[in-house]
mmCIF file of C-alpha atoms in Angstrom:
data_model
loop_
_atom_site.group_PDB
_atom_site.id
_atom_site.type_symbol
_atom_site.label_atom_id
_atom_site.label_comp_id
_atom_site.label_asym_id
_atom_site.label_seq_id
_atom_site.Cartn_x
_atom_site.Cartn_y
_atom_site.Cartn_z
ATOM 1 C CA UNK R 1 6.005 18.547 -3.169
ATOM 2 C CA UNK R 2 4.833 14.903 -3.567
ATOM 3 C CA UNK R 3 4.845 13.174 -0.252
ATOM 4 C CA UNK R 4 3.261 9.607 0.647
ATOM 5 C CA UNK R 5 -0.072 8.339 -1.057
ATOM 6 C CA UNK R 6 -1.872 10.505 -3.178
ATOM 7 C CA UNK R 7 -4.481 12.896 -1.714
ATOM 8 C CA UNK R 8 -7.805 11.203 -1.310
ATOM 9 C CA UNK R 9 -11.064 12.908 -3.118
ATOM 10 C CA UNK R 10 -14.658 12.071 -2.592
ATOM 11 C CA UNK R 11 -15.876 13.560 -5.307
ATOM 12 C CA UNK R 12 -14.505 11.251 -7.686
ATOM 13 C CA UNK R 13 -17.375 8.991 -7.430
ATOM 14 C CA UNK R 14 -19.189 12.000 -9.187
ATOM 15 C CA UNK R 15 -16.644 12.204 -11.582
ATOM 16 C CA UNK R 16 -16.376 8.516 -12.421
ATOM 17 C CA UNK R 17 -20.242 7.776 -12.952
ATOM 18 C CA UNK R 18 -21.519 11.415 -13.985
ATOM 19 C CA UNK R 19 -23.443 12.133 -11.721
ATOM 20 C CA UNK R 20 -24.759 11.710 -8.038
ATOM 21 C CA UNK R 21 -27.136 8.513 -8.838
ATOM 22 C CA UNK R 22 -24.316 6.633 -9.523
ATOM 23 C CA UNK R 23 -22.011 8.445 -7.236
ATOM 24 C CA UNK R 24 -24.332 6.716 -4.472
ATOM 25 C CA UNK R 25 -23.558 3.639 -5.996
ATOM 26 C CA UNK R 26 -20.346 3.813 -6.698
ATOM 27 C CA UNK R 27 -19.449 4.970 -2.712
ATOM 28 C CA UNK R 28 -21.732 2.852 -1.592
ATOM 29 C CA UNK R 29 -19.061 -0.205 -3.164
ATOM 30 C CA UNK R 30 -16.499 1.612 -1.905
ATOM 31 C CA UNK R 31 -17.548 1.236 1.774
ATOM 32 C CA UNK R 32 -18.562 -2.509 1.573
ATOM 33 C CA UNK R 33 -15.016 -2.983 -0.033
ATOM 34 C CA UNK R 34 -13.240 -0.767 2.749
ATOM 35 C CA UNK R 35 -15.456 -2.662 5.561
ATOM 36 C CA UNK R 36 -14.044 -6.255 4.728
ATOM 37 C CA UNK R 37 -11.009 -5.242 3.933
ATOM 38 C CA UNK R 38 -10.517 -4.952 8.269
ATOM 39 C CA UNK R 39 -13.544 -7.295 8.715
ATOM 40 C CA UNK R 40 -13.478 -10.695 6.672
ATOM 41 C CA UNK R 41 -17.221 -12.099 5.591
ATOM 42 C CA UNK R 42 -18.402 -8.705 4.702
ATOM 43 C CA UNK R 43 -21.329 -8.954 2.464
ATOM 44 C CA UNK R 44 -24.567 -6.076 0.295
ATOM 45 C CA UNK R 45 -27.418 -6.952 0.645
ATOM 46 C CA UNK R 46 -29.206 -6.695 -3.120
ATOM 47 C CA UNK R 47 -32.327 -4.600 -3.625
ATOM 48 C CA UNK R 48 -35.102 -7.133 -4.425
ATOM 49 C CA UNK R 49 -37.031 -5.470 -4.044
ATOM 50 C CA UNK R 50 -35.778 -3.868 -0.435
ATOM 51 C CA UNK R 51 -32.307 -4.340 1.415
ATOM 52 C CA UNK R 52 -33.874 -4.170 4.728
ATOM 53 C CA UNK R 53 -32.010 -1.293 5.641
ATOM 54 C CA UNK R 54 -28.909 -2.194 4.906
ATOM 55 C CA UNK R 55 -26.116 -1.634 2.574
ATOM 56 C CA UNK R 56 -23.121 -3.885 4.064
ATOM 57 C CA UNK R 57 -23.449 -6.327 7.269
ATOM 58 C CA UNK R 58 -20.753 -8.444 8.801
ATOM 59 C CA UNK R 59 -22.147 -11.474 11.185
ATOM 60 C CA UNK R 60 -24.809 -13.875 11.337
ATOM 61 C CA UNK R 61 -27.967 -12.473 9.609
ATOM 62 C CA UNK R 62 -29.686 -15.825 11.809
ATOM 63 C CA UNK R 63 -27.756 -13.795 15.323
ATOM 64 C CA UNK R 64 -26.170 -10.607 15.797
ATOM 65 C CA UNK R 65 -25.100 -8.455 12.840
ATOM 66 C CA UNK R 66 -22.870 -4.715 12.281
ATOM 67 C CA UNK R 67 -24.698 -2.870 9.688
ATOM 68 C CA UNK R 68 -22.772 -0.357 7.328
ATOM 69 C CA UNK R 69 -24.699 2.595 5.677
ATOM 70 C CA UNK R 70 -23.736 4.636 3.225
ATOM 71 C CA UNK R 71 -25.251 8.345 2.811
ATOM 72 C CA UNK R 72 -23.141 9.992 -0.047
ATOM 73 C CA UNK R 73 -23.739 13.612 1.220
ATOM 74 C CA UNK R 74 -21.455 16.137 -0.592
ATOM 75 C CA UNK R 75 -19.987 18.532 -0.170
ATOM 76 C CA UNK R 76 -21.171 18.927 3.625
ATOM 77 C CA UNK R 77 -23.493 17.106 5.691
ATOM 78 C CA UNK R 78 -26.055 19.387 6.725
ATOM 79 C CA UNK R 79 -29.180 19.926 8.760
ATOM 80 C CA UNK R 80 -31.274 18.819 5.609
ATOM 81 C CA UNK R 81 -29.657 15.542 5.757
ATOM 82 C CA UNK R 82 -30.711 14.782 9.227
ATOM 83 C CA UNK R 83 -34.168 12.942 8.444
ATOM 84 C CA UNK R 84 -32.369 10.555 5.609
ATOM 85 C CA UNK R 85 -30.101 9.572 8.474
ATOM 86 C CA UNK R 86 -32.889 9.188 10.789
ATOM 87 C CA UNK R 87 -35.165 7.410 8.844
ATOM 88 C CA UNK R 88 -32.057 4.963 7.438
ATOM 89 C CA UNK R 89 -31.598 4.305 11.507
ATOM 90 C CA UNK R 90 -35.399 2.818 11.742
ATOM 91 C CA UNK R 91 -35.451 1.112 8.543
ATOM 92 C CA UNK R 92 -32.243 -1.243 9.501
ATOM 93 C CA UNK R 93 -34.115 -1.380 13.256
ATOM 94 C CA UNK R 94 -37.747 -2.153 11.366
ATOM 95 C CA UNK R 95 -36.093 -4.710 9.360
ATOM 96 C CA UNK R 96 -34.278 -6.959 12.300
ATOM 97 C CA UNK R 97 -37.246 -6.771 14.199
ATOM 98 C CA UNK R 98 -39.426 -8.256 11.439
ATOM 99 C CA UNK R 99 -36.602 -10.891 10.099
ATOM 100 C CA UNK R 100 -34.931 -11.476 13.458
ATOM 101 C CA UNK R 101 -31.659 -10.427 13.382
ATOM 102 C CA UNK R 102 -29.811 -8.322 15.867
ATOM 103 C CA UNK R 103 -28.209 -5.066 14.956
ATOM 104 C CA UNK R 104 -25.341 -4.882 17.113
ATOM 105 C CA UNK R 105 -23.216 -2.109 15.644
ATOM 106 C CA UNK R 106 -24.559 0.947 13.038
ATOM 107 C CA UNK R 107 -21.919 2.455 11.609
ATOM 108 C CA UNK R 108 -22.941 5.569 8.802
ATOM 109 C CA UNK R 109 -21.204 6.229 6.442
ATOM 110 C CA UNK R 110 -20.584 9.577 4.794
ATOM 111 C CA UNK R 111 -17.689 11.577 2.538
ATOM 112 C CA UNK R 112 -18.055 14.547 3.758
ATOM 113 C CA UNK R 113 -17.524 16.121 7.605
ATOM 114 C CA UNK R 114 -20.955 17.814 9.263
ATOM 115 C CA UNK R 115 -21.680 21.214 10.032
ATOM 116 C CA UNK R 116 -21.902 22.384 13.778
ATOM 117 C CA UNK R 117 -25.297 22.330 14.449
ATOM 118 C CA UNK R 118 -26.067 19.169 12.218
ATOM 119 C CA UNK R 119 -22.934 17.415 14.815
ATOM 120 C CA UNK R 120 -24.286 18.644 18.027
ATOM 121 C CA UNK R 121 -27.683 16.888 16.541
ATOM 122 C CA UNK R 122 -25.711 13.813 15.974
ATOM 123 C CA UNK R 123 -23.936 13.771 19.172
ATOM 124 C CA UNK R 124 -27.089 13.617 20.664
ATOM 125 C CA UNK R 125 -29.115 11.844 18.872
ATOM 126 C CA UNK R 126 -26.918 9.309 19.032
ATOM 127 C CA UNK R 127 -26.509 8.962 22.470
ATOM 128 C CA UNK R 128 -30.472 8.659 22.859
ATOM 129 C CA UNK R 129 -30.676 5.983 20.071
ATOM 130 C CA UNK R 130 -27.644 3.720 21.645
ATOM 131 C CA UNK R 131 -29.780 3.463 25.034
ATOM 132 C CA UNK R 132 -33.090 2.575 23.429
ATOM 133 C CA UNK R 133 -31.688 -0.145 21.116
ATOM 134 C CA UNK R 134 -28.958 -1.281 23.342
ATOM 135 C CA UNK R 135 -26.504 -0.837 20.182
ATOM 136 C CA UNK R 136 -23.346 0.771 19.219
ATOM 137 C CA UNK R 137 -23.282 3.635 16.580
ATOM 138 C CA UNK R 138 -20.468 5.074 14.849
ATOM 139 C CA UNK R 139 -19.591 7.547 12.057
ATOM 140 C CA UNK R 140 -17.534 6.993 9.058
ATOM 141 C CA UNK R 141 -17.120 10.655 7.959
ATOM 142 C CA UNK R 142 -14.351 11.781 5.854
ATOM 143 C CA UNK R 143 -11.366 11.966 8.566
ATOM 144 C CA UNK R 144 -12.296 8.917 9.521
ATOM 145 C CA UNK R 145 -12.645 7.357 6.135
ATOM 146 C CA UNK R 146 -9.469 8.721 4.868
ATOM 147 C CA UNK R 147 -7.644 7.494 7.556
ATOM 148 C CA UNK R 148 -8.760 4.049 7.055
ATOM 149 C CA UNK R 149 -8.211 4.207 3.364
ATOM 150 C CA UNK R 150 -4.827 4.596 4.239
ATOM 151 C CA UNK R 151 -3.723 1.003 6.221
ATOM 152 C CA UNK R 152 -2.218 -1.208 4.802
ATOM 153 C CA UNK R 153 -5.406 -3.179 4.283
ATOM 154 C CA UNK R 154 -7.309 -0.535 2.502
ATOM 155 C CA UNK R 155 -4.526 -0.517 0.349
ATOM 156 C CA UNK R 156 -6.164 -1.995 -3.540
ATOM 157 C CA UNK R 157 -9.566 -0.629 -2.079
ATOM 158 C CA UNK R 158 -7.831 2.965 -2.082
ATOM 159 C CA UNK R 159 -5.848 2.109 -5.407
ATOM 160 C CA UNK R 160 -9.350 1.224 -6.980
ATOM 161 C CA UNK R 161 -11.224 3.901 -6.381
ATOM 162 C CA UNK R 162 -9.275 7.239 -5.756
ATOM 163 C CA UNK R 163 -5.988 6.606 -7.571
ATOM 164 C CA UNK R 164 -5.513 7.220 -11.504
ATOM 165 C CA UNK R 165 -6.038 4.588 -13.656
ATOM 166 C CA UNK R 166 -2.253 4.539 -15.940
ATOM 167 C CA UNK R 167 -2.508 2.952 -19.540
ATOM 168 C CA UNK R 168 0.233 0.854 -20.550
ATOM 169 C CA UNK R 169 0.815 3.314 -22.979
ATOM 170 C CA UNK R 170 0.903 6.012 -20.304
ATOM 171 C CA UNK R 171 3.358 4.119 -18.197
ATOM 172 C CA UNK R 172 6.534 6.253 -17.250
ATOM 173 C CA UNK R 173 9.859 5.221 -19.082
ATOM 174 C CA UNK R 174 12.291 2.481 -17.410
ATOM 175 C CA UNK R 175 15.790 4.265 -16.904
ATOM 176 C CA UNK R 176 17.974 3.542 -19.435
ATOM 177 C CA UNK R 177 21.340 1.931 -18.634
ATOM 178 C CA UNK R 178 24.448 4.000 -18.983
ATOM 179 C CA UNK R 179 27.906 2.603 -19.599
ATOM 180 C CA UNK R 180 30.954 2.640 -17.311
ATOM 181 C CA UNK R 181 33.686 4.564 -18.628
ATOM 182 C CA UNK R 182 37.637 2.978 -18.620
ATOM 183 C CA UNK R 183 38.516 5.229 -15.437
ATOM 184 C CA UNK R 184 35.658 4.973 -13.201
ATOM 185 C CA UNK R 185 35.486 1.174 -13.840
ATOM 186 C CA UNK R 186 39.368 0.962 -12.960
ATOM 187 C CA UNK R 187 38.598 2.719 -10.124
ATOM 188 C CA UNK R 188 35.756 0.248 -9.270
ATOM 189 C CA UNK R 189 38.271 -2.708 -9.437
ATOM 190 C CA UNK R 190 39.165 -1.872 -5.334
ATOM 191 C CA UNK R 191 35.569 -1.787 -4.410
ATOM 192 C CA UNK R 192 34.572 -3.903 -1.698
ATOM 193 C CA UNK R 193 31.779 -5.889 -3.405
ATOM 194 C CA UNK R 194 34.399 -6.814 -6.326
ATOM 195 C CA UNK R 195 36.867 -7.826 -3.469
ATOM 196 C CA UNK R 196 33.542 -9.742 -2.128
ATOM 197 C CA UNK R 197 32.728 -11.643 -5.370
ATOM 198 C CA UNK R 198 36.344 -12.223 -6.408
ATOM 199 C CA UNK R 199 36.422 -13.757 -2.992
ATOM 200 C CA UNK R 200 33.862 -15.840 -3.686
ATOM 201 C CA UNK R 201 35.890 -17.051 -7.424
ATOM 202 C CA UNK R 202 34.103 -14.541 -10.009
ATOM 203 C CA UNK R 203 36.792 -12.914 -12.320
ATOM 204 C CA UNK R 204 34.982 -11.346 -14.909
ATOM 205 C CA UNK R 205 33.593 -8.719 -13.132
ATOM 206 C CA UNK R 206 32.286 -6.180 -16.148
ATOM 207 C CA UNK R 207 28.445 -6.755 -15.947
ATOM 208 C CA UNK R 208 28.902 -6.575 -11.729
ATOM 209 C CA UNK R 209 30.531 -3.190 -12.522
ATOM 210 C CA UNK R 210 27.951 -1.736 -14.517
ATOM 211 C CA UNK R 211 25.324 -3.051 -12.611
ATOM 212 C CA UNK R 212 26.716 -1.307 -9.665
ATOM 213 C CA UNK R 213 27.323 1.859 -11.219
ATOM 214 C CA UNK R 214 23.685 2.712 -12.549
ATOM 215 C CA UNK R 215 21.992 1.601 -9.218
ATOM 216 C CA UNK R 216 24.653 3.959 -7.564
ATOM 217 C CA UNK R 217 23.952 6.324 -9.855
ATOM 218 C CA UNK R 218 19.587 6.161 -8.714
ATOM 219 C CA UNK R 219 20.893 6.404 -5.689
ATOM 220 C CA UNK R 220 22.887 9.461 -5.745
ATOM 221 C CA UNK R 221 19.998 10.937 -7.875
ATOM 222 C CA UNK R 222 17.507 10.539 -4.943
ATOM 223 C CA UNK R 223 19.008 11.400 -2.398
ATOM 224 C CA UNK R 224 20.354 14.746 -4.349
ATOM 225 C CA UNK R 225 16.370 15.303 -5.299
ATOM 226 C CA UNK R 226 15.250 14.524 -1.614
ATOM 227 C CA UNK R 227 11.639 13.946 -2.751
ATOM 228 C CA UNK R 228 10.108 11.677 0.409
ATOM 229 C CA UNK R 229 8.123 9.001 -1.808
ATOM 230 C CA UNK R 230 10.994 8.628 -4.134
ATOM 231 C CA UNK R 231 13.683 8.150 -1.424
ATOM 232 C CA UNK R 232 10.943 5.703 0.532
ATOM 233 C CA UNK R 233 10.871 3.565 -2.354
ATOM 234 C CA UNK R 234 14.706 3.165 -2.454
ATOM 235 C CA UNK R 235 14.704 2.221 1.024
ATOM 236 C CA UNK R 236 11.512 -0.210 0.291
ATOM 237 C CA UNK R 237 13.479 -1.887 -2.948
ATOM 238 C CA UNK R 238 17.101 -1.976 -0.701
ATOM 239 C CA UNK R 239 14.708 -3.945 1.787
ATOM 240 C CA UNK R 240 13.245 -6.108 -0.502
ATOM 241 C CA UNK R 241 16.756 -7.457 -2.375
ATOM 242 C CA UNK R 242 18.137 -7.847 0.939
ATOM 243 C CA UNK R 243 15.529 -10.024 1.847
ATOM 244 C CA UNK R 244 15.890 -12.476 -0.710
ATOM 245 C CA UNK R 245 19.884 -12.041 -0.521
ATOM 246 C CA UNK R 246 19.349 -13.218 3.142
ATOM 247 C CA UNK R 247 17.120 -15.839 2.345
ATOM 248 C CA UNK R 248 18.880 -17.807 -0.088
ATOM 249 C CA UNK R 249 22.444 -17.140 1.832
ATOM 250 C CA UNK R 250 21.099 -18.585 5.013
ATOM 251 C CA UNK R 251 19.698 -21.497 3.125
ATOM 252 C CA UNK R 252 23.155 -22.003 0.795
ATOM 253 C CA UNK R 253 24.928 -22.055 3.738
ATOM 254 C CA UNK R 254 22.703 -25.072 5.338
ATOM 255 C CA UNK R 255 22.366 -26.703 1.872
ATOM 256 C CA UNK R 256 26.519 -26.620 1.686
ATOM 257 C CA UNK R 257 25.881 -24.560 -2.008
ATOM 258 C CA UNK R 258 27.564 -21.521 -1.617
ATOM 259 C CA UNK R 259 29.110 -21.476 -4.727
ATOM 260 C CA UNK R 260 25.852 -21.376 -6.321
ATOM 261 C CA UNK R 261 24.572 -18.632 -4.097
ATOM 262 C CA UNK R 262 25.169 -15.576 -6.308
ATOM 263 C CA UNK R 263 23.410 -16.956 -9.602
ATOM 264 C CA UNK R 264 20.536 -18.126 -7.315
ATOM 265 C CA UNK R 265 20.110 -14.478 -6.249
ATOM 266 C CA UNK R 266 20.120 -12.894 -9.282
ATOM 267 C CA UNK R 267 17.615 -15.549 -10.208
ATOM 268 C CA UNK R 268 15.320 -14.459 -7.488
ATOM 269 C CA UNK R 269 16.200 -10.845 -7.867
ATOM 270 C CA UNK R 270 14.613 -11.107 -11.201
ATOM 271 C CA UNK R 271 11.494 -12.635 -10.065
ATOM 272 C CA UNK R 272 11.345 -10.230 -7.305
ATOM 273 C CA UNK R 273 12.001 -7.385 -9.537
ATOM 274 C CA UNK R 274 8.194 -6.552 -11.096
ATOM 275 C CA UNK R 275 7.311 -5.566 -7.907
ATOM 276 C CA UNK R 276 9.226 -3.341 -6.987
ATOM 277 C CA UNK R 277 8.784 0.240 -6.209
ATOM 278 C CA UNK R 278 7.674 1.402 -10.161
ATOM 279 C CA UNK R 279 8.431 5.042 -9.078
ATOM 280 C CA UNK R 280 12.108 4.048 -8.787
ATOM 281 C CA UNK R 281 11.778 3.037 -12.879
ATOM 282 C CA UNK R 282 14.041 0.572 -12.552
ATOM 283 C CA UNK R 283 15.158 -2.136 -15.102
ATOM 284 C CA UNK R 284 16.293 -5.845 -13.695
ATOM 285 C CA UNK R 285 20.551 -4.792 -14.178
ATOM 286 C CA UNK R 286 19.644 -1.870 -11.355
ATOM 287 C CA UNK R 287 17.860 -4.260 -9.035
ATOM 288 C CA UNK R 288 20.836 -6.206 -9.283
ATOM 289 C CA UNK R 289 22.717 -3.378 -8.867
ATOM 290 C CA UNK R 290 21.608 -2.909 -5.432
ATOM 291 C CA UNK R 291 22.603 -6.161 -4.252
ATOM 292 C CA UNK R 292 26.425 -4.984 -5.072
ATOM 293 C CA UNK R 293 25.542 -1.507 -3.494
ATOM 294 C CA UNK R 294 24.494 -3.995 -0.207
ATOM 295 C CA UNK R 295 28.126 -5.892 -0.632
ATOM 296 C CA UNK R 296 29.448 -2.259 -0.509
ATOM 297 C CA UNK R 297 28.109 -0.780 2.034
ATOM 298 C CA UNK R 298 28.954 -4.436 4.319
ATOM 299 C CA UNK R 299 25.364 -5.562 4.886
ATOM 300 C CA UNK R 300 25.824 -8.885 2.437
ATOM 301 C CA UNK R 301 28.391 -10.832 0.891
ATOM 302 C CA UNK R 302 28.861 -13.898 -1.505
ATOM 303 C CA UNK R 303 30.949 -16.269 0.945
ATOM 304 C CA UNK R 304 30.480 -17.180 4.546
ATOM 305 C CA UNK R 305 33.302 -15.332 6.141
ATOM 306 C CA UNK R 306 32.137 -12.190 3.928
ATOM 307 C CA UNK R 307 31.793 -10.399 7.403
ATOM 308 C CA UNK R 308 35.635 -11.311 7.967
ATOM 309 C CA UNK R 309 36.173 -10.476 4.251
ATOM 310 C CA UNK R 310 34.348 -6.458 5.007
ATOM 311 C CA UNK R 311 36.612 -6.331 8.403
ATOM 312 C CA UNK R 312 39.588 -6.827 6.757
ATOM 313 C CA UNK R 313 38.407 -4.302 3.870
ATOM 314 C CA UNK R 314 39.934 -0.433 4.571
ATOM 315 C CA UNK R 315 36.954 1.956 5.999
ATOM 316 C CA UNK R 316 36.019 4.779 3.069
#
């Protein structure tokens, strides 16, 4: 069962360059890109010939610096891999000696978790190296990485590098719009957002009606289905409409333009509506639709006393 963002795989860096040369590379991006997406002014350091130890640095290469480097050790990080990491550690310390910088924080970098004996090494040797230098040293392994891929900020890092790449060709089908049938639109004609908009002086309510129904009818759908990312993204697109019906009510109401308010919403509505959720597949007459499913369900309205207006409306 789908559930959230897609699972996150190191070994697509492999997959993506052929091979673990350019896998290197490839992660090696990856972290640089993940580092300043929580640190602004990250910056590589290009071979030419040497990168003095370092792969990414935020700071002051004239003061104090944070160093990231990346070790793309896969599957597991094992015993074998303990001298790279070591000798990594001097070259960065070599380096800011020589050029006179200060390497405040080391932070390695690795896709994979470590074996128990290669951790107990690492607890350790850690602890030994952060007294000598007087630094801080930390460990990007895959837990850690993964969970940082997965803010908020890491979001187009994590989109670039670990999610599938969709053709326009590929892209998945907008609904298509169904048609209200003669009963269920009578039946529609007592619903409290056409009580709402023929409060507010709109009498031909057909297009309302239909737009209503299909949105009700992605509703129904996923909430019958249940499926957690789907039913997130409803409650992420209701959000989103709500917050521009809000916005342009509260300002209608200082600007004395209600009567305009419920064309300037569906104008913003459709500007709004490329963003929106594309797992919902929904075309511009459902994200209209669930502005009327707000007026429904007494969260919005189309005149100033529309809270009176849903008081005075029976409870279903």
């Amino acid at each position: 069962m789908p559930a959230g963002v897609p699972p996150i795989s190191f070994t697509a860096h492999q997959l993506r360059t052929g091979g673990l040369g350019g896998a290197r590379d490839d992660f090696e991006k990856m972290v640089a890109e993940l580092a300043a997406a929580t640190r602004p002014g990250v910056r590589m350091i290009a071979a030419n010939p040497g990168d003095w130890g370092i792969d990414a640095f935020g700071g002051d290469l004239g003061g104090a610096i944070t160093v990231w480097q990346s070790k793309y050790f896969h599957p597991v990080t094992a015993s074998g891999h303990q001298q790279a990491i070591r000798d990594s550690f001097k070259s960065v310390m070599s380096s800011a000696s020589e050029y006179g910088h200060k390497v405040e924080t080391w932070v390695l970098c690795i896709p994979s978790s470590m074996d128990g004996p290669t951790a107990k090494w690492w607890d350790t040797w850690k602890k030994k190296q952060e007294r000598a230098h007087g630094i801080v040293i930390d460990l990007w392994d895959e837990t850690r990485l993964t969970t940082l891929l997965r803010t908020p900020e890491a979001d187009n890092v994590r989109r670039g590098y670990y999610e599938p790449y969709v053709q326009a060709s590929e892209a998945v089908e907008p609904r298509l719009i169904v048609n209200v049938e003669e009963d269920k639109a009578a039946a529609l004609e007592s619903a409290l957002f056409v009580v709402q908009m023929k409060e507010a002086g709109h009498f031909e309510l057909d297009a309302a009606k239909r737009q209503f129904f299909n949105a009700d009818l992605v509703a129904r759908e996923i909430a019958h289905k249940g499926v957690p990312h789907e039913v997130n993204a409803l409650v992420s697109a209701d959000a989103t409409v709500h917050g521009v019906w809000e916005t342009r009510f509260n300002q209608c109401c200082a600007d004395e333009t209600m009567s305009g308010l419920h064309a300037k919403v569906w104008a913003d509505v459709r500007e709004e509506h490329p963003q929106l959720p594309k797992v919902l597949r929904l075309e511009v007459a459902h994200a209209w639709g669930l502005v009327h499913r707000l007026v429904d369900n007494r969260k919005a309205g189309w005149v100033k006393h529309w809270r009176a207006v849903a008081s005075a409306y029976p409870e279903p």
